[in-house]
Amino acid sequence: MDTNGVLDLLWILIAGILVFFMQAGFTLVETGFTRGKNAGNIIMKNIMDFCIGSLGFWAIGYTIMYGDTIGSFVGSPSLFFSDSENMHNLFFQTVFAATAATIVSGAIAERTKFTTYLIFSMIMTVFIYPISGHWVWQGEGWLTNLGFIDFAGSTVVHSVGGWASLVAAYLVGPRIGKYTNGKSNAIQGHNLLIGALGVFILWFGWFGFNGGSQLAISGDNANAVAGIIITTNLAAAAAAISAMFVSWGLYKKPDISMTLNGALAGLVAITAGCAAVSPMGAAIIGVLAGALVVFSIEFIDKKLKVDDPVGAVSVHGVCGAFGTLLVGVFAVDGGLFYGGGFHLLGVQATGVIAIGTWAMTTAFVVLFTLKKVIGLRVSKEEEIDGLDIHEHKANVYND
């Protein structure tokens, strides 16, 4: 292998390690935004997401996603991937698959059976995520053939997780006390400090998530990676500021959790177009996503009455779809604002709708079946006491 090849492989592995660390970020965000009596359950869900995902994706998920195409719809599956020259790709794609699964955890936190969640996490990693991922990233998928652009996964990873979260939160139902007489009651998270630390860790890991998706760093790829890291950072920064000001206007004070979710919304939204838009385009996408996430969280909570403790549906589902659509507007090559007309925007919309429909339909079938067979929800007593005591016979905070 020549030096450039070694550099490229090393960059993919380092970026994958950064994305792996995002699991810690998700754990902290979800724990901080929910109540202390469920912290241990959230720890267990997030570590098991990665462990189940690692084994399942290696066993069959990777080849369903990246195997030789069958009708541009699904990869040709084979068991226990063992191509020694592609282990770096297996690792990088494994940490992405785990991200898609772990998004759902936050939306159904504090009231869902641990066993049910583990089964759903496995199905997400080996079936739901790889098939729609094949359409975009394998190289011969039907959305690739249309010209769909999702560089690092606003839709392929985040929207799949986000739309599955919407279905899951709807089917599980709201937490006890969340809605009384049609009115939404705030259930405060127990520790915004660890929630904020989680956001910083996710932001840090996202440089690997987007930058690593170049899949090379030698030669001219180095400039491309640097540009991707700049667009990623600008979108996150602009979105956090935007969300802060929008929340300030709505609530008369700058809201901490909305600002934190604003940063995540900007990161999710730029992920599709981080290599296709200019720094100015990235900043604008961030401003729009930061505002959108605040209104989306309010709408889903107060109008749809879907209880999403961490805002996962809005951050990952809504802003993932929104950011993917905006590639059709801001892409330097082919975007609406750059003289490309509406063609790319139409292709982006097709991909967003197709993958959203796939994720919601498959999630509904799986979760509805699980609801009938083993149940989705813990008992009222377990929910009130906290999942840590009943599901794990443990307390995270032994004070």
Coordinates of C-alpha atoms in Angstrom, one line a residue:
M1 CA 0.0 0.0 0.0
D2 CA 1.4 3.4 -0.9
T3 CA 1.6 6.3 1.5
N4 CA -1.6 8.0 0.3
G5 CA -3.5 4.7 0.7
V6 CA -2.2 4.4 4.3
L7 CA -3.2 8.1 5.0
D8 CA -6.7 7.5 3.7
L9 CA -7.2 4.3 5.6
L10 CA -5.9 5.9 8.8
W11 CA -8.2 8.9 8.4
I12 CA -11.2 6.7 8.0
L13 CA -10.3 4.8 11.2
I14 CA -9.6 8.0 13.2
A15 CA -12.9 9.5 12.0
G16 CA -14.7 6.3 12.9
I17 CA -13.2 6.5 16.4
L18 CA -14.6 10.1 16.7
V19 CA -18.0 8.9 15.6
F20 CA -17.8 6.1 18.2
F21 CA -17.3 8.7 20.9
M22 CA -20.6 10.2 19.8
Q23 CA -22.3 7.3 21.7
A24 CA -21.1 8.9 24.9
G25 CA -22.6 12.2 23.7
F26 CA -25.9 10.7 23.0
T27 CA -25.9 9.0 26.5
L28 CA -25.2 12.3 28.2
V29 CA -27.7 14.3 26.3
E30 CA -30.5 11.8 26.8
T31 CA -29.6 11.3 30.5
G32 CA -29.4 15.0 31.2
F33 CA -32.6 15.9 29.5
T34 CA -34.6 13.2 31.5
R35 CA -35.1 12.4 35.2
G36 CA -32.4 10.9 37.4
K37 CA -34.4 7.8 38.3
N38 CA -34.0 6.6 34.7
A39 CA -30.3 7.4 34.1
G40 CA -29.1 3.8 34.5
N41 CA -31.7 2.5 31.9
I42 CA -30.4 5.1 29.4
I43 CA -26.8 4.1 30.0
M44 CA -27.8 0.5 29.3
K45 CA -29.7 1.3 26.2
N46 CA -26.9 3.3 24.7
I47 CA -24.2 0.8 25.4
M48 CA -26.3 -2.0 24.1
D49 CA -27.1 0.0 21.0
F50 CA -23.5 0.0 20.1
C51 CA -22.8 -3.6 21.1
I52 CA -25.8 -5.1 19.4
G53 CA -25.2 -2.9 16.4
S54 CA -21.6 -3.9 16.1
L55 CA -22.4 -7.6 16.1
G56 CA -25.5 -7.3 13.9
F57 CA -23.9 -5.0 11.3
W58 CA -20.8 -7.2 11.0
A59 CA -23.0 -10.4 10.9
I60 CA -25.3 -9.2 8.0
G61 CA -26.2 -5.5 8.1
Y62 CA -23.0 -4.4 6.2
T63 CA -23.6 -6.7 3.2
I64 CA -27.3 -5.8 3.1
M65 CA -26.2 -2.2 2.7
Y66 CA -23.0 -2.5 0.7
G67 CA -23.3 -5.9 -1.0
D68 CA -23.7 -6.2 -4.8
T69 CA -27.0 -4.6 -5.6
I70 CA -30.2 -6.5 -6.2
G71 CA -32.5 -4.3 -8.3
S72 CA -30.9 -1.1 -6.9
F73 CA -32.9 -1.8 -3.8
V74 CA -30.9 -4.0 -1.4
G75 CA -27.4 -5.5 -1.2
S76 CA -26.7 -9.2 -1.7
P77 CA -26.4 -10.4 1.9
S78 CA -23.7 -12.7 3.2
L79 CA -22.9 -13.6 6.8
F80 CA -20.0 -12.4 8.9
F81 CA -18.1 -10.0 6.7
S82 CA -14.4 -10.9 6.6
D83 CA -12.8 -9.0 3.7
S84 CA -9.5 -8.0 5.3
E85 CA -9.0 -5.1 2.9
N86 CA -12.3 -3.5 3.9
M87 CA -12.2 -3.7 7.7
H88 CA -11.8 0.1 7.9
N89 CA -15.0 0.5 6.0
L90 CA -16.8 -2.0 8.1
F91 CA -15.8 -0.1 11.3
F92 CA -16.7 3.3 9.9
Q93 CA -20.1 2.2 8.7
T94 CA -20.8 0.3 12.0
V95 CA -20.5 3.5 14.0
F96 CA -22.9 5.2 11.7
A97 CA -25.4 2.3 12.0
A98 CA -25.2 2.5 15.8
T99 CA -26.0 6.3 15.6
A100 CA -29.2 5.6 13.6
A101 CA -30.4 3.2 16.3
T102 CA -29.5 5.2 19.3
I103 CA -31.6 8.2 18.2
V104 CA -34.8 6.3 18.9
S105 CA -33.7 5.7 22.5
G106 CA -34.2 9.4 23.5
A107 CA -37.7 9.8 22.1
I108 CA -39.1 6.8 24.0
A109 CA -37.1 7.4 27.2
E110 CA -38.5 6.8 30.7
R111 CA -41.4 4.5 29.9
T112 CA -40.2 1.7 27.5
K113 CA -39.4 -1.9 28.2
F114 CA -35.7 -2.6 28.0
T115 CA -36.2 -6.0 26.3
T116 CA -38.5 -4.5 23.6
Y117 CA -36.0 -1.8 22.9
L118 CA -33.1 -4.2 22.4
I119 CA -35.1 -6.2 19.8
F120 CA -36.0 -3.0 18.0
S121 CA -32.4 -1.8 18.1
M122 CA -31.2 -5.0 16.4
I123 CA -33.9 -4.8 13.7
M124 CA -33.0 -1.2 13.1
T125 CA -29.3 -2.0 12.6
V126 CA -29.6 -5.1 10.4
F127 CA -32.7 -4.3 8.3
I128 CA -34.3 -0.9 8.4
Y129 CA -31.2 1.3 8.2
P130 CA -29.1 -0.8 5.8
I131 CA -31.8 -1.1 3.1
S132 CA -32.5 2.6 2.8
G133 CA -28.8 3.2 3.2
H134 CA -28.2 1.0 0.2
W135 CA -30.4 3.2 -2.0
V136 CA -28.0 6.1 -1.4
W137 CA -24.5 5.0 -0.5
Q138 CA -23.7 1.6 -2.1
G139 CA -23.1 3.3 -5.5
E140 CA -25.8 1.6 -7.6
G141 CA -28.9 2.3 -5.5
W142 CA -32.0 3.8 -7.1
L143 CA -31.6 7.1 -5.3
T144 CA -27.9 7.3 -6.3
N145 CA -29.0 6.8 -9.9
L146 CA -31.4 9.7 -9.6
G147 CA -28.6 12.0 -8.4
F148 CA -29.7 12.3 -4.8
I149 CA -27.1 13.9 -2.5
D150 CA -26.7 13.0 1.1
F151 CA -23.0 13.2 1.8
A152 CA -22.8 12.1 5.4
G153 CA -26.4 11.1 6.4
S154 CA -28.9 13.9 7.2
T155 CA -31.5 11.6 5.8
V156 CA -29.7 8.2 5.6
V157 CA -28.8 8.2 9.3
H158 CA -30.6 11.0 11.1
S159 CA -34.0 11.1 9.5
V160 CA -34.2 7.3 9.5
G161 CA -33.7 7.5 13.3
G162 CA -35.9 10.6 13.7
W163 CA -38.9 9.2 11.8
A164 CA -38.6 5.9 13.6
S165 CA -38.6 7.9 16.8
L166 CA -41.8 9.6 15.9
V167 CA -43.6 6.3 15.3
A168 CA -42.1 4.8 18.5
A169 CA -43.0 7.7 20.7
Y170 CA -46.6 7.7 19.3
L171 CA -47.0 4.0 19.8
V172 CA -45.5 3.9 23.3
G173 CA -47.6 6.9 24.4
P174 CA -46.6 9.9 26.6
R175 CA -45.1 9.7 30.1
I176 CA -47.4 9.7 33.1
G177 CA -48.3 13.4 33.9
K178 CA -47.1 14.8 30.6
Y179 CA -50.5 15.8 29.4
T180 CA -53.4 16.8 31.6
N181 CA -56.7 18.0 30.2
G182 CA -55.0 18.4 26.8
K183 CA -52.3 20.7 28.2
S184 CA -48.6 19.8 27.9
N185 CA -46.7 19.9 31.2
A186 CA -42.9 20.3 31.2
I187 CA -41.1 17.4 32.7
Q188 CA -37.7 18.9 33.5
G189 CA -34.5 17.0 32.8
H190 CA -32.4 16.4 36.0
N191 CA -29.0 17.7 34.8
L192 CA -28.5 20.2 32.0
L193 CA -24.8 20.2 32.7
I194 CA -24.3 16.7 31.5
G195 CA -26.7 17.4 28.7
A196 CA -24.5 20.3 27.6
L197 CA -21.4 18.1 27.9
G198 CA -23.1 15.6 25.7
V199 CA -23.8 18.2 23.0
F200 CA -20.1 19.3 23.0
I201 CA -19.1 15.7 22.6
L202 CA -21.5 15.2 19.8
W203 CA -20.2 18.4 18.1
F204 CA -16.7 17.1 18.5
G205 CA -17.5 13.7 17.1
W206 CA -19.4 15.3 14.2
F207 CA -16.1 16.5 12.7
G208 CA -15.3 12.8 12.2
F209 CA -18.9 12.0 11.1
N210 CA -18.8 14.5 8.2
G211 CA -15.1 14.9 7.6
G212 CA -14.6 11.1 7.6
S213 CA -17.3 10.7 5.0
Q214 CA -14.9 12.1 2.4
L215 CA -13.4 8.6 2.8
A216 CA -9.9 9.9 2.0
I217 CA -7.5 12.7 3.1
S218 CA -4.5 12.4 0.8
G219 CA -3.8 14.9 -2.0
D220 CA -6.7 17.3 -2.8
N221 CA -8.9 15.4 -0.4
A222 CA -7.2 17.3 2.5
N223 CA -8.7 20.6 1.3
A224 CA -12.0 18.9 0.9
V225 CA -12.0 17.6 4.5
A226 CA -11.0 21.0 5.8
G227 CA -13.8 22.6 4.0
I228 CA -16.3 20.0 5.3
I229 CA -15.2 20.7 8.9
I230 CA -15.7 24.4 8.4
T231 CA -19.2 24.1 6.9
T232 CA -20.1 21.7 9.7
N233 CA -18.8 24.0 12.4
L234 CA -20.4 27.2 10.9
A235 CA -23.8 25.5 10.6
A236 CA -23.7 24.3 14.3
A237 CA -22.6 27.7 15.6
A238 CA -25.2 29.6 13.5
A239 CA -28.0 27.2 14.5
A240 CA -27.2 27.5 18.2
I241 CA -27.4 31.3 18.0
S242 CA -30.5 31.2 16.0
A243 CA -32.3 28.8 18.4
M244 CA -31.2 31.0 21.3
F245 CA -32.7 34.1 19.9
V246 CA -35.9 32.4 18.8
S247 CA -36.4 30.8 22.3
W248 CA -35.6 34.3 23.8
G249 CA -38.4 35.7 21.7
L250 CA -40.9 33.0 22.6
Y251 CA -40.1 32.5 26.3
K252 CA -38.7 36.0 27.2
K253 CA -35.5 34.3 28.3
P254 CA -32.7 32.5 26.3
D255 CA -33.6 28.8 26.8
I256 CA -30.7 26.4 27.6
S257 CA -32.1 23.2 26.3
M258 CA -33.4 24.8 23.1
T259 CA -30.0 26.4 22.4
L260 CA -28.3 23.0 22.9
N261 CA -30.8 21.3 20.6
G262 CA -30.2 24.2 18.2
A263 CA -26.5 23.3 17.9
L264 CA -27.5 19.6 17.2
A265 CA -30.1 20.7 14.7
G266 CA -27.5 22.7 12.7
L267 CA -25.2 19.7 12.8
V268 CA -27.9 17.3 11.5
A269 CA -29.0 19.8 8.8
I270 CA -25.6 20.4 7.3
T271 CA -24.6 16.7 7.2
A272 CA -26.2 16.1 3.8
G273 CA -24.6 19.1 2.1
C274 CA -21.4 19.7 4.1
A275 CA -19.4 19.0 0.9
A276 CA -21.8 20.6 -1.5
V277 CA -22.4 24.1 -0.1
S278 CA -20.3 27.1 0.5
P279 CA -19.4 28.4 4.0
M280 CA -22.1 31.1 3.6
G281 CA -24.6 28.5 2.5
A282 CA -23.7 26.4 5.6
A283 CA -24.3 29.4 7.9
I284 CA -27.7 30.1 6.4
I285 CA -28.7 26.5 6.7
G286 CA -27.7 26.7 10.3
V287 CA -29.7 29.8 11.0
L288 CA -32.8 28.2 9.4
A289 CA -32.4 24.9 11.2
G290 CA -31.9 26.5 14.6
A291 CA -35.2 28.4 14.2
L292 CA -37.0 25.4 12.8
V293 CA -36.1 23.1 15.6
V294 CA -37.6 25.3 18.3
F295 CA -41.0 25.6 16.4
S296 CA -40.9 21.8 15.6
I297 CA -40.3 20.8 19.2
E298 CA -43.2 23.1 20.3
F299 CA -45.5 21.7 17.5
I300 CA -44.8 18.0 18.2
D301 CA -45.2 18.5 21.9
K302 CA -48.2 20.8 22.0
K303 CA -50.1 20.2 18.8
L304 CA -49.4 16.5 17.9
K305 CA -49.1 15.6 21.7
V306 CA -46.3 13.2 21.0
D307 CA -44.0 13.0 24.1
D308 CA -40.4 13.2 22.9
P309 CA -38.3 14.0 26.1
V310 CA -35.1 15.0 24.2
G311 CA -36.5 16.5 21.0
A312 CA -35.1 13.6 18.8
V313 CA -37.9 13.8 16.2
S314 CA -37.3 17.5 15.6
V315 CA -33.5 17.5 15.7
H316 CA -33.0 14.3 13.7
G317 CA -36.2 13.7 11.7
V318 CA -37.4 17.2 10.8
C319 CA -34.0 19.0 10.6
G320 CA -32.5 16.0 8.8
A321 CA -35.1 16.2 6.1
F322 CA -34.9 20.0 6.0
G323 CA -31.1 20.0 5.6
T324 CA -31.4 17.4 2.8
L325 CA -33.9 19.5 0.9
L326 CA -31.7 22.6 1.3
V327 CA -28.9 20.9 -0.6
G328 CA -31.2 21.4 -3.6
V329 CA -31.2 25.1 -2.9
F330 CA -27.6 25.8 -1.7
A331 CA -25.5 23.3 -3.5
V332 CA -22.8 25.2 -5.4
D333 CA -23.1 22.7 -8.3
G334 CA -26.8 22.4 -9.3
G335 CA -28.6 24.2 -6.4
L336 CA -31.5 26.5 -7.1
F337 CA -29.7 29.6 -5.9
Y338 CA -26.8 28.8 -8.2
G339 CA -28.7 28.5 -11.4
G340 CA -29.5 24.8 -11.3
G341 CA -33.2 25.2 -11.4
F342 CA -35.6 22.9 -9.4
H343 CA -34.3 19.6 -10.7
L344 CA -31.9 18.8 -7.7
L345 CA -34.5 20.1 -5.3
G346 CA -37.0 17.6 -6.8
V347 CA -34.6 14.7 -6.5
Q348 CA -33.8 15.7 -2.9
A349 CA -37.5 15.7 -2.1
T350 CA -38.0 12.3 -3.6
G351 CA -35.3 10.9 -1.4
V352 CA -36.5 12.5 1.7
I353 CA -40.1 11.3 1.1
A354 CA -39.0 7.8 0.1
I355 CA -36.7 7.2 3.0
G356 CA -39.1 8.8 5.5
T357 CA -41.9 6.6 4.3
W358 CA -39.6 3.5 4.5
A359 CA -38.4 4.3 8.1
M360 CA -41.9 5.1 9.4
T361 CA -43.6 2.1 7.8
T362 CA -41.0 -0.5 8.8
A363 CA -40.8 1.0 12.4
F364 CA -44.5 0.9 12.7
V365 CA -44.8 -2.8 11.6
V366 CA -41.9 -3.8 13.9
L367 CA -43.1 -1.8 17.0
F368 CA -46.8 -2.6 16.5
T369 CA -45.9 -6.3 16.4
L370 CA -43.7 -6.0 19.5
K371 CA -46.6 -4.1 21.2
K372 CA -49.0 -7.0 20.6
V373 CA -46.5 -9.8 21.4
I374 CA -44.4 -8.6 24.4
G375 CA -45.6 -5.0 25.0
L376 CA -43.7 -1.7 24.6
R377 CA -44.4 -0.1 27.9
V378 CA -43.4 -0.7 31.5
S379 CA -46.1 -0.8 34.2
K380 CA -47.4 2.4 35.9
E381 CA -45.7 1.4 39.1
E382 CA -42.3 0.9 37.3
E383 CA -42.6 4.2 35.5
I384 CA -43.4 6.1 38.6
D385 CA -40.6 4.5 40.7
G386 CA -38.1 4.8 37.8
L387 CA -36.8 2.2 35.4
D388 CA -33.4 1.9 37.1
I389 CA -34.9 0.2 40.2
H390 CA -37.2 -2.2 38.4
E391 CA -35.3 -2.9 35.1
H392 CA -31.8 -3.0 36.5
K393 CA -32.1 -3.1 40.4
A394 CA -29.7 -0.1 40.5
N395 CA -29.5 3.6 41.4
V396 CA -27.1 5.8 39.4
Y397 CA -27.2 8.4 42.2
N398 CA -26.7 6.7 45.5
D399 CA -27.2 9.7 47.8

